[in-house]
Coordinates of C-alpha atoms in Angstrom, one line a residue:
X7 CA 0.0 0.0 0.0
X8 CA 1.3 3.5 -1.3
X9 CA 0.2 6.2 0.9
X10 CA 0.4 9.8 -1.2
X11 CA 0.4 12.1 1.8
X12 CA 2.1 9.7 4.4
X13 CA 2.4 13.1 6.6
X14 CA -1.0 14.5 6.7
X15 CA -3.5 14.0 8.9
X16 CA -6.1 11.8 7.0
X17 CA -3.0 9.0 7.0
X18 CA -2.4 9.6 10.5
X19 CA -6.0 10.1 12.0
X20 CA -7.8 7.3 9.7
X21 CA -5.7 5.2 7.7
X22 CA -3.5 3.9 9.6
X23 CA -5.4 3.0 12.6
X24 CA -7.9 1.1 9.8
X25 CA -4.8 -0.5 9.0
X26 CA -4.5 -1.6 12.1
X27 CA -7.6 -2.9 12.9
X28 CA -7.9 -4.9 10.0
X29 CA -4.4 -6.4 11.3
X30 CA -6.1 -7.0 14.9
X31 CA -9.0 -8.9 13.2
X32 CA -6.8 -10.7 10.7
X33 CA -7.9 -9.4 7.5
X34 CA -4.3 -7.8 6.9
X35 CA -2.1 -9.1 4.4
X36 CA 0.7 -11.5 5.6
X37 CA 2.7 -10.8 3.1
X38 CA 2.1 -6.4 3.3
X39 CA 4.3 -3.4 2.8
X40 CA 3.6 -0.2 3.4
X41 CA 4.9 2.6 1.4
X42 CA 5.1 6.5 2.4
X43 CA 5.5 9.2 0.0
X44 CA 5.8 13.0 0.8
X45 CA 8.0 16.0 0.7
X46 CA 8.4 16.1 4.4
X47 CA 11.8 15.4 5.3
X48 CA 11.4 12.1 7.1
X49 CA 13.0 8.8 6.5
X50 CA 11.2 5.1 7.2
X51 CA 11.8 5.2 11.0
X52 CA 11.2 8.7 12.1
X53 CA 8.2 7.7 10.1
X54 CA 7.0 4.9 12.0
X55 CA 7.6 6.6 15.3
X56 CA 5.7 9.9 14.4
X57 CA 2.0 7.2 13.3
X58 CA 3.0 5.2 16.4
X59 CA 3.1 8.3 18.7
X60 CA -0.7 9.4 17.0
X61 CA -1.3 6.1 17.4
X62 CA -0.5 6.0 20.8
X63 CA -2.2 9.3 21.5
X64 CA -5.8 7.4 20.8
X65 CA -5.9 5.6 24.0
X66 CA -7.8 7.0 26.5
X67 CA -9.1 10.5 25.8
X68 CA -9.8 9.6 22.0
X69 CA -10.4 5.7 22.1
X70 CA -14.3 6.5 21.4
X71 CA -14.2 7.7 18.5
X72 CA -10.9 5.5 17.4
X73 CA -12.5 2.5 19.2
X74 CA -8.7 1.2 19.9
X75 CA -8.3 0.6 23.7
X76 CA -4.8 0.0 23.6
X77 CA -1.7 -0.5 21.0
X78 CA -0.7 -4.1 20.9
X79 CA 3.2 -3.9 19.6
X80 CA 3.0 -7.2 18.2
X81 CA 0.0 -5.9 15.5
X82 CA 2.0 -2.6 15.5
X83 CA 4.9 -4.8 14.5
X84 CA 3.2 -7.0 12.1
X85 CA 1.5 -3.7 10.1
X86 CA 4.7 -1.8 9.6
X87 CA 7.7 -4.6 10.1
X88 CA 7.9 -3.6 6.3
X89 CA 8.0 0.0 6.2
X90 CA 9.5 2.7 4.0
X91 CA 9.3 5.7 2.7
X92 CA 10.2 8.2 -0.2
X93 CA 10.7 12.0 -0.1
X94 CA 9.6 13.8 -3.3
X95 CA 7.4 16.3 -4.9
X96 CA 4.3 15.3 -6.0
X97 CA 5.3 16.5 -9.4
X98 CA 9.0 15.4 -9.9
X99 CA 9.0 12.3 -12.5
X100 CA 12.2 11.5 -10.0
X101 CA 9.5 10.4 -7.5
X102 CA 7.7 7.8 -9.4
X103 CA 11.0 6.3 -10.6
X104 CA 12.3 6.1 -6.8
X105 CA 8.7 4.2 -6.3
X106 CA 9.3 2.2 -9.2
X107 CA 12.2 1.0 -7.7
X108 CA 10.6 0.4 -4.4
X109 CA 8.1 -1.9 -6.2
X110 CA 10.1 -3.6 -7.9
X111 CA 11.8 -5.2 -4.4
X112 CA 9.0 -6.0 -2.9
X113 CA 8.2 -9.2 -5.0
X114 CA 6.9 -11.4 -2.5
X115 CA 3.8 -8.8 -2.8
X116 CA 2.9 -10.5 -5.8
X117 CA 3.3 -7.2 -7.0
X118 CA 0.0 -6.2 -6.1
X119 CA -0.1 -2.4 -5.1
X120 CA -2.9 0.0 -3.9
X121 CA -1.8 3.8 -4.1
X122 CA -3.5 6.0 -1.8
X123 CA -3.9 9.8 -2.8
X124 CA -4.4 11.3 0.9
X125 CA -3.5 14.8 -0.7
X126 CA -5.1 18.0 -1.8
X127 CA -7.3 17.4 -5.1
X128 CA -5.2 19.6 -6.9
X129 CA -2.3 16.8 -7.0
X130 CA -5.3 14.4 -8.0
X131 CA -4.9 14.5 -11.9
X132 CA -1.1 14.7 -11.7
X133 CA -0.1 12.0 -9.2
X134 CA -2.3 9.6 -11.7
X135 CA -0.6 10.8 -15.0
X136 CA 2.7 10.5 -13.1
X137 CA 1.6 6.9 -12.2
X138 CA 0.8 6.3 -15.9
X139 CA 3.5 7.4 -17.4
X140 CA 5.9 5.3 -15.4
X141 CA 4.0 2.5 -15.9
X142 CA 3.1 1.6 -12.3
X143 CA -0.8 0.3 -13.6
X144 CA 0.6 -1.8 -15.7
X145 CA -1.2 -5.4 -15.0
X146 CA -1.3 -8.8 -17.0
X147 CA -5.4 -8.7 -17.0
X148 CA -7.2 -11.5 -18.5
X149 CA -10.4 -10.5 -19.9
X150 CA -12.2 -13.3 -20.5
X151 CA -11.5 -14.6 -16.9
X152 CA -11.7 -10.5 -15.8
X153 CA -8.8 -11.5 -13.4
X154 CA -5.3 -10.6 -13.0
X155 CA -2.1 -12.4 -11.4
X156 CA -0.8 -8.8 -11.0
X157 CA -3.5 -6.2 -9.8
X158 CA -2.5 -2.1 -9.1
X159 CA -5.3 0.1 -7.9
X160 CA -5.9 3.9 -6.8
X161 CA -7.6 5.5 -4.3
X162 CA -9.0 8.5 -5.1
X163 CA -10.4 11.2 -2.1
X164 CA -13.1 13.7 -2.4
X165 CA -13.6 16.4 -3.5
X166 CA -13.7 14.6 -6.9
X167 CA -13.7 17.9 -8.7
X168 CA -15.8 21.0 -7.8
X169 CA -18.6 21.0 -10.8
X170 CA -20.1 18.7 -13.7
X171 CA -17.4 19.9 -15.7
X172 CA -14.0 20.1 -13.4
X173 CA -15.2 16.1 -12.5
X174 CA -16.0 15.3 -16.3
X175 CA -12.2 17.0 -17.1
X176 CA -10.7 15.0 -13.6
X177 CA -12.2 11.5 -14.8
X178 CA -10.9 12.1 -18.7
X179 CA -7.9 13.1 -17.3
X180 CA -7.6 9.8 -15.2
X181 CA -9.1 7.1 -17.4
X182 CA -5.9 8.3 -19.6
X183 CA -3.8 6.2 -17.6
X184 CA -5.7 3.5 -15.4
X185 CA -9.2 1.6 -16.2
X186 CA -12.4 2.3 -14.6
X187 CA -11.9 -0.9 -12.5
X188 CA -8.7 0.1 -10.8
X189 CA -10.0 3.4 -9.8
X190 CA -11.2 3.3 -6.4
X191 CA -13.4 6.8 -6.2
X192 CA -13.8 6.7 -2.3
X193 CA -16.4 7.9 -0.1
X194 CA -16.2 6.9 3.8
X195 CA -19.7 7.3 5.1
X196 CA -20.3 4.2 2.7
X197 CA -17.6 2.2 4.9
X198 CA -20.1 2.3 8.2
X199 CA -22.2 -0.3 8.7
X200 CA -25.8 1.3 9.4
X201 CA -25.4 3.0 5.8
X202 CA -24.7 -0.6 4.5
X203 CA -27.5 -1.8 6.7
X204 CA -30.1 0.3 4.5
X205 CA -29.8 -2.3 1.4
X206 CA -30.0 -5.4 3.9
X207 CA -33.0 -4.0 5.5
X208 CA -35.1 -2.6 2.4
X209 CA -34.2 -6.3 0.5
X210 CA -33.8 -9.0 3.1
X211 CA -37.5 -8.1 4.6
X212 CA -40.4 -8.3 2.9
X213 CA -42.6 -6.1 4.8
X214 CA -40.6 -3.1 4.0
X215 CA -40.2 -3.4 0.2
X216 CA -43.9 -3.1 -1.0
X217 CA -44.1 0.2 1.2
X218 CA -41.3 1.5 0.0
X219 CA -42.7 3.8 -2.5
X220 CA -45.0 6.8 -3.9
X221 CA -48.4 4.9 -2.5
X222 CA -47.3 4.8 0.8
X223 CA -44.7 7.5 1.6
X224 CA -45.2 11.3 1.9
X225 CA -41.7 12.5 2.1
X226 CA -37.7 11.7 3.4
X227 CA -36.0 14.1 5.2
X228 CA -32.0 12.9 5.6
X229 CA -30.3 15.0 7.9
X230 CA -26.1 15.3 8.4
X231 CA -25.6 17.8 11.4
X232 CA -22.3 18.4 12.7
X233 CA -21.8 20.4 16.5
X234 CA -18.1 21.4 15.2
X235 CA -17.3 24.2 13.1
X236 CA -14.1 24.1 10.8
X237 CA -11.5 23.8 13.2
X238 CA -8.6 24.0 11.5
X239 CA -9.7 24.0 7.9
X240 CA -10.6 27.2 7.2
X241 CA -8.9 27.3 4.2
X242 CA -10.4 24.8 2.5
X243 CA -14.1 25.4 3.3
X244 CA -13.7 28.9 1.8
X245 CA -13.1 26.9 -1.2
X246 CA -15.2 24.2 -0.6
X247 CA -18.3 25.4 1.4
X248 CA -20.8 22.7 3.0
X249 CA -22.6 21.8 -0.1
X250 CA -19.8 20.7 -2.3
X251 CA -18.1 19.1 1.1
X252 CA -21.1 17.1 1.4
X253 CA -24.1 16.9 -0.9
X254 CA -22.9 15.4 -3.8
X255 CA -20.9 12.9 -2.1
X256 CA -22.2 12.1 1.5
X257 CA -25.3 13.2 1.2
X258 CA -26.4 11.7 -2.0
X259 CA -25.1 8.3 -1.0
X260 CA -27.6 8.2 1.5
X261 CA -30.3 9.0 -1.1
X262 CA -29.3 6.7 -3.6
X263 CA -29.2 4.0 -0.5
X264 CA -32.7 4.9 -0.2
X265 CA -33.7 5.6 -3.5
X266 CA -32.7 2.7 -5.7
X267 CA -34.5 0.0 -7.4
X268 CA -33.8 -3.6 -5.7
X269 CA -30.3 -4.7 -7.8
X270 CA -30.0 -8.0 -9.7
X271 CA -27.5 -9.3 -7.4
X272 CA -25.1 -7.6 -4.7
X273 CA -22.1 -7.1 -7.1
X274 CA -20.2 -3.8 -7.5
X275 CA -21.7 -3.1 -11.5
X276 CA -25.6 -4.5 -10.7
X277 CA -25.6 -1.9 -7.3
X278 CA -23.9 0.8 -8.9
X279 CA -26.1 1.1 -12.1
X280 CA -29.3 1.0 -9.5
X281 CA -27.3 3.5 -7.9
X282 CA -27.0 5.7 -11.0
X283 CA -30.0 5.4 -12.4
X284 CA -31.0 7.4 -9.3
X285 CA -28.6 10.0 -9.9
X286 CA -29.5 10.3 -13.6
X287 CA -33.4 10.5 -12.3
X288 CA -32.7 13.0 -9.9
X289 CA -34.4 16.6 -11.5
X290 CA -31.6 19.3 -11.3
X291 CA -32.5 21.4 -8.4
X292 CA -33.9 25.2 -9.0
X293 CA -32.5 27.7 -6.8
X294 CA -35.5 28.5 -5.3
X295 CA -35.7 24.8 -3.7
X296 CA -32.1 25.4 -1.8
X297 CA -31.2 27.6 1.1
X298 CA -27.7 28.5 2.3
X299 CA -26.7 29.7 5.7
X300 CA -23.6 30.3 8.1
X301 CA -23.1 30.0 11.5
X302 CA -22.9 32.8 13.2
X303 CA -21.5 33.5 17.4
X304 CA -23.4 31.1 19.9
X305 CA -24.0 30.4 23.6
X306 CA -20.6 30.2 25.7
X307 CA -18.5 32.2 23.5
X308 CA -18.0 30.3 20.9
X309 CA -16.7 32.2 17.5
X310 CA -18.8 32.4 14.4
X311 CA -17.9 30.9 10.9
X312 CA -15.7 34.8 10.1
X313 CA -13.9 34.7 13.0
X314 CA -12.6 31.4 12.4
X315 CA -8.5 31.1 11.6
X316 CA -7.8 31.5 7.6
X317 CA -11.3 32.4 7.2
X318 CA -12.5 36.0 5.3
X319 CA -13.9 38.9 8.3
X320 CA -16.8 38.9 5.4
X321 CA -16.8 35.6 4.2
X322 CA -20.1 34.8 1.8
X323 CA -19.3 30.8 1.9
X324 CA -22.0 28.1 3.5
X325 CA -21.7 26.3 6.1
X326 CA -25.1 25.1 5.9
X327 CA -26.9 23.7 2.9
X328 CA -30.3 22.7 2.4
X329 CA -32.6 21.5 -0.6
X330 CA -36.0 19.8 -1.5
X331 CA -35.5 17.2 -5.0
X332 CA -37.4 15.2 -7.1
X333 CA -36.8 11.8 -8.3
X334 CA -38.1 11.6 -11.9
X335 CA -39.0 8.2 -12.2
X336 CA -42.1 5.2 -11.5
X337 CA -41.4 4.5 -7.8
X338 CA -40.8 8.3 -6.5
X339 CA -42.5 10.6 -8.2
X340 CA -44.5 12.9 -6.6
X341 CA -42.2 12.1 -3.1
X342 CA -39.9 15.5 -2.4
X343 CA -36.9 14.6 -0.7
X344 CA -35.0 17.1 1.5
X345 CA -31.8 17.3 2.4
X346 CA -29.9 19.5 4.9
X347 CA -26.3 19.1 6.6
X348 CA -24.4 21.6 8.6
X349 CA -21.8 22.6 10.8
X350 CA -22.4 24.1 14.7
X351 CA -26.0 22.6 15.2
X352 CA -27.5 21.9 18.3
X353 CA -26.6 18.1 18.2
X354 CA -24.6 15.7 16.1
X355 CA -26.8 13.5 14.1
X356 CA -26.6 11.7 10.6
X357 CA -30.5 9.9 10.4
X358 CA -32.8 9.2 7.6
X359 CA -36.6 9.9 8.0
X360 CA -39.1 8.4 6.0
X361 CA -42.4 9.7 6.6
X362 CA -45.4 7.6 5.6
X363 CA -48.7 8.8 4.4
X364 CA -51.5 8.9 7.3
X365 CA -54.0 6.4 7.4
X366 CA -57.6 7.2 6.4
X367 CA -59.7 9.3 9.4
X368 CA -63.1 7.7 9.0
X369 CA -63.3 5.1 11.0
X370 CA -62.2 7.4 14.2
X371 CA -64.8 10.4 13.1
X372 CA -66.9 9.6 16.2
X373 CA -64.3 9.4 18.9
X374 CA -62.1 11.6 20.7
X375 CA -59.1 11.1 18.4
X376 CA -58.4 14.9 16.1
X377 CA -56.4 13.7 14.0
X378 CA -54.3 10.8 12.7
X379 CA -50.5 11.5 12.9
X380 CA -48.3 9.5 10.2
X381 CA -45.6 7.0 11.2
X382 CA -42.0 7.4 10.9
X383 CA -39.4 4.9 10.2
X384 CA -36.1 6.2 11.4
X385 CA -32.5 5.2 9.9
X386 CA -29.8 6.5 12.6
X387 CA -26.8 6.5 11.3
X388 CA -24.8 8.3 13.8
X389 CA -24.0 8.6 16.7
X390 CA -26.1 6.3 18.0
X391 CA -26.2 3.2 15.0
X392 CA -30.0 2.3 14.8
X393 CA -33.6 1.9 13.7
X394 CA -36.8 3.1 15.4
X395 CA -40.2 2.4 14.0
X396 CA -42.6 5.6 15.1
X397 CA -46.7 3.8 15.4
X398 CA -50.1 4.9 16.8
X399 CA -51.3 2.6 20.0
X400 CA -54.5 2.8 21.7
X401 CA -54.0 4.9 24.8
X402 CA -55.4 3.1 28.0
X403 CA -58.8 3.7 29.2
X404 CA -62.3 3.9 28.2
X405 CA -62.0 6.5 25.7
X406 CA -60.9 5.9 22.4
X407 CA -58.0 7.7 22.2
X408 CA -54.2 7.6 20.6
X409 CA -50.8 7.8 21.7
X410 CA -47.7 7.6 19.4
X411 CA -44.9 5.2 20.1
X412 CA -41.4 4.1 19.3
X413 CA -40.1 0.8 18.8
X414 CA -36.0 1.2 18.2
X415 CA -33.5 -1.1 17.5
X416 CA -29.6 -0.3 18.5
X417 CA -26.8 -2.0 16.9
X418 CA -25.2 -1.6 20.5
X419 CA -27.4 -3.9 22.4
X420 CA -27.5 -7.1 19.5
X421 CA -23.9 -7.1 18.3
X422 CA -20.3 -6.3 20.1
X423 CA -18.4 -3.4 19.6
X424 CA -15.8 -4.4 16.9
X425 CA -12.5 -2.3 16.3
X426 CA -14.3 0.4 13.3
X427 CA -13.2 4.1 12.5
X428 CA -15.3 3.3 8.7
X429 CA -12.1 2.6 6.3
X430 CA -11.8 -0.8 7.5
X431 CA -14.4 -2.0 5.3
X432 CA -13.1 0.4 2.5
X433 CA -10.1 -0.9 2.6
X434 CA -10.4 -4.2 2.6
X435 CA -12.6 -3.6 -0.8
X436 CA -10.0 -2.7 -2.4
X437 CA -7.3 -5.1 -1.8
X438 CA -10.4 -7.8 -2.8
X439 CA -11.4 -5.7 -5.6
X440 CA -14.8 -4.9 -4.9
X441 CA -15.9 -2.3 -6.4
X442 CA -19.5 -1.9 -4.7
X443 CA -18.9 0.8 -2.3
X444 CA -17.0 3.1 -4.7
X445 CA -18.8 5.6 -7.6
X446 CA -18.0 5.0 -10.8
X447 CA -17.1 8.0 -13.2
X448 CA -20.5 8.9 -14.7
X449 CA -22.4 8.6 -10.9
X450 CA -20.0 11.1 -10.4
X451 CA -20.5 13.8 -12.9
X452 CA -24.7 13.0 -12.6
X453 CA -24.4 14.4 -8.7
X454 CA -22.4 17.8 -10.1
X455 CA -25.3 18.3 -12.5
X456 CA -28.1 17.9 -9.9
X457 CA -26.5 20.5 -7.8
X458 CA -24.9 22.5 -10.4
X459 CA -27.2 25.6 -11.2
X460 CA -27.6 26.1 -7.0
X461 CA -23.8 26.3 -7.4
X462 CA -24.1 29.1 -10.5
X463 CA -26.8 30.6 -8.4
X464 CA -24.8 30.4 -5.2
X465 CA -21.6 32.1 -6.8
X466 CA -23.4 34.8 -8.5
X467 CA -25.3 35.9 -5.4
X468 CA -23.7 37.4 -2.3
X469 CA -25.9 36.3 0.7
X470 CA -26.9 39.8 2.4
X471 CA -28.2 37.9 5.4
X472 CA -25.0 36.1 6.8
X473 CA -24.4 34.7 9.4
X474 CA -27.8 33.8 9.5
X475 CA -28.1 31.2 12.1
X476 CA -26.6 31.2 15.7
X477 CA -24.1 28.3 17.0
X478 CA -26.0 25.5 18.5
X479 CA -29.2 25.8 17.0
X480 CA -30.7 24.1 14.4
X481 CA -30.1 26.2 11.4
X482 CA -31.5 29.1 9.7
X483 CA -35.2 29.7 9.5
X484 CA -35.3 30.1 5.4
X485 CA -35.1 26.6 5.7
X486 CA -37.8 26.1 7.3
X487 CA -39.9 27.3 4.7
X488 CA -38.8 24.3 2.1
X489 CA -41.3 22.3 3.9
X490 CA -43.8 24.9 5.2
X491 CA -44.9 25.1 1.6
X492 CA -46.6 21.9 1.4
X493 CA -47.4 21.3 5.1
X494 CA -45.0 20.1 6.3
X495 CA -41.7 20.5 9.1
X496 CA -38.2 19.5 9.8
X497 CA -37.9 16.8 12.4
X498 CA -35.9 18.5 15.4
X499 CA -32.2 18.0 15.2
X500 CA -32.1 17.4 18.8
X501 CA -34.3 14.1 18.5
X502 CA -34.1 13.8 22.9
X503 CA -37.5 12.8 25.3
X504 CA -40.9 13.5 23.0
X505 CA -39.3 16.1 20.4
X506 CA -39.0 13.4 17.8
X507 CA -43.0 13.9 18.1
X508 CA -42.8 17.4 16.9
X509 CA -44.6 17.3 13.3
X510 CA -47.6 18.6 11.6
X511 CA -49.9 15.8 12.9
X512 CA -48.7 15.5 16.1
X513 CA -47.5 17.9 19.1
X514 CA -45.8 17.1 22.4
X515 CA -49.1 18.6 23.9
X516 CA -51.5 16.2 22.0
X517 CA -49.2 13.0 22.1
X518 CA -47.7 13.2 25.5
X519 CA -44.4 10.2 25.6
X520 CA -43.8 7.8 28.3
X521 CA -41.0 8.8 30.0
X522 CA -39.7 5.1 29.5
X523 CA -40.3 4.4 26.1

């Protein structure tokens, strides 16, 4: 494994404690190398000691959200007993030759390879050509057996380009030099489990499927709050802003999860054409159907979005994004889905909502029930991994009356913790070749064109209003009116005691909760 970026902080935060994971639960290599390449001056051991110290650094304070207790040194051992690394410019042809050399010792690897591009997405286009033209993708593929003795693969991060056409241009650029199956277009909220839970869910039970479309469901909210701001990365979200950091990739994964048709089988082209014949379905959304906001000073001091380090004192970029679409096609029609994700919001919370259409009021006309409220089924993604089921019940006593319920399911209390920071799974794709998790070139460029004339709109238009929404809360109020519209509201981001209650059919006043439901 060729790590492009050894130094940074994606290598030392994520990769290589997935690494090491998949060495603790055996799925490592036996015979593995891992390669380092940067411009920091750093040889093989002072490299080792710098991941090891991060490494070390997870116990304790950060082990939740690393999930590693301790640092065996025998796994530490067995990961990076064959370690090395090579200093060079990203752009020097003198880099790839040093790495060609590399290579070419390490043949009890069976010359497999997996290069990593944990670097800016500037470098994207021209580590790849650099790779080409030094003839490090070279394989012996069979294609009638679609195997090969010999396999090199990349890695690709997001931002996979910035529009329809700066993707279009990156993928032309990179299909130059390696096939479409040895590029590896990443995206890590597919590598946790309750976002590959959705397909097992909708197509291993057969009471969910038949509901699962325009008949029986009035709308899906998907919500990806964050409670920090940009920390350090100012720099990059002036660039980037919050709906090219996370719509088109994050975001939309989660739709498509939701979205697509059932696939022929659970290989990597059967899901991903399901997953793009959502994207190519998906109506490119008017201006008027997004809203854009940024965070603004909050409760306890905390700084707004201008006052962050490396970011403009009048900054016009987003750090909230939110939008109704349409799915063109047989199944949806008809359904809005809305979308929203932000930084500094009241709570942390990644869920899908799907909200299904209420039952018919006659039968209740004579009784003391106003009103039917509609279900909810509940996808909770993070932080706490789950599913909840939202019902009416008959409250007790001699009047007819309702009382809305949850039934939930968390991962937590069915299955033991296992040692997961989301790359694991990624990973371990890619040194098996499957390509199921990973967008293919034209899923790609359909999400830039669903998104692209907000991001004219957006660039063309400075917000008069910002910051428009305080630290901590729950966004700004334009947003609110996406739904208002038709009737409808944003389920709360702080989903805590009877809030999750809070819609159109059903108040906290009407519905009281059981304190232990």
């Amino acid at each position: 494994m060729v790590i492009f970026g050894a130094g940074g902080d994606l290598t030392k935060r994520l990769l290589v404690p997935a690494l090491y994971n998949l060495a603790t639960t055996g799925l490592l290599p036996e015979r593995f190398e891992l390669i380092g390449v940067d411009l920091a001056d750093l040889d093989a051991g002072k490299w080792r000691d710098s991941l090891h110290k991060m490494m070390q650094g997870f116990v304790g304070k950060a082990a939740s959200e690393s999930r590693i207790d301790k640092v065996d040194e025998d796994t530490w051992q067995r990961l990076t007993g064959r370690i090395a690394y090579i200093r060079g410019n990203l752009t020097d042809e003198a880099t790839y030759k040093k790495l060609k050399q590399q290579l070419d010792r390490s043949s009890d690897t069976g010359s497999n390879c997996m290069f990593y591009l944990a670097i800016a997405d500037r470098f994207f286009g021209p580590v790849v050509t650099h790779l080409g033209k030094a003839g490090l993708f070279e394989e012996n593929w069979d294609q009638d057996r679609k195997t090969s003795e010999r396999w090199r693969r990349v890695v690709i991060e997001k931002p996979f380009g910035h529009d329809q056409a700066s993707a279009r241009s990156l993928n032309t650029s990179i299909l130059r030099c390696a096939d479409e199956r040895q590029i590896y277009r990443i995206d890590h909220f597919l590598g946790k489990e309750t976002v590959q839970n959705i397909m097992a869910l909708r197509f291993a039970n057969g009471m969910f499927e038949p509901l699962w479309n325009r008949d029986r469901i009035d709308h899906v909210q998907i919500t990806v709050a964050e409670t920090v701001g940009v920390e350090t990365r100012g720099g990059f979200y002036e660039k980037t802003g919050a709906l090219r950091d996370m719509v088109p990739n994050h975001v939309f994964q989660l739709l498509a999860m939701v979205a697509m048709e059932p696939p022929g089988g659970f290989d990597a082209n059967a899901v991903r054409s399901r997953k793009e014949d959502v994207f190519a379905a998906l109506r490119t959304v008017s201006p008027d159907d997004a809203v854009r906001g940024q965070y603004g000073p909050g409760p306890g001091g905390v700084d707004g979005y201008r006052q962050e380090n490396d970011v403009a004192p009048d900054s016009a970029t987003e750090t909230y994004a939110a939008m109704q679409l349409a799915i063109d096609n047989w199944r949806w029609a008809g359904v809005p889905f809305y979308l929203r994700t932000g930084k500094h919001m009241s709570q942390r919370m990644s869920e899908i909502a799907i909200r299904f259409k209420p039952a018919p009021y006659a039968p209740f006309e004579a009784t003391d029930v106003a009103s039917l409220p509609c279900n909810w089924l509940l996808l909770k993604i993070q932080p706490d991994e789950g599913i909840a089921l939202q019902f009416e019940v008959k409250r007790p006593g001699p009047v007819v009356d309702l009382a809305a319920v949850r039934m939930a399911f968390s991962y937590v209390d069915w299955f033991p913790k296992e040692p997961n920071i989301g790359y694991e799974t990624l990973i371990y794709d890619v040194m098996t070749g499957d390509q199921t998790l990973f967008n293919r070139a034209d899923m790609v460029e359909e999400t830039w064109r669903v998104v692209g004339n907000v991001l004219d709109n957006w660039s063309r238009q400075t917000p008069a209003d910002f910051p428009n929404y305080a630290s901590g809360s729950d966004g700004p109020t334009e947003a609110d009116a996406l739904l208002q519209r038709a009737g409808r509201m944003w389920r709360p981001v702080d989903d805590k005691g009877t809030s999750y209650l809070k819609d159109a059919g059903a108040t906290e006043a009407a519905v009281p909760r059981p304190a232990d439901v």
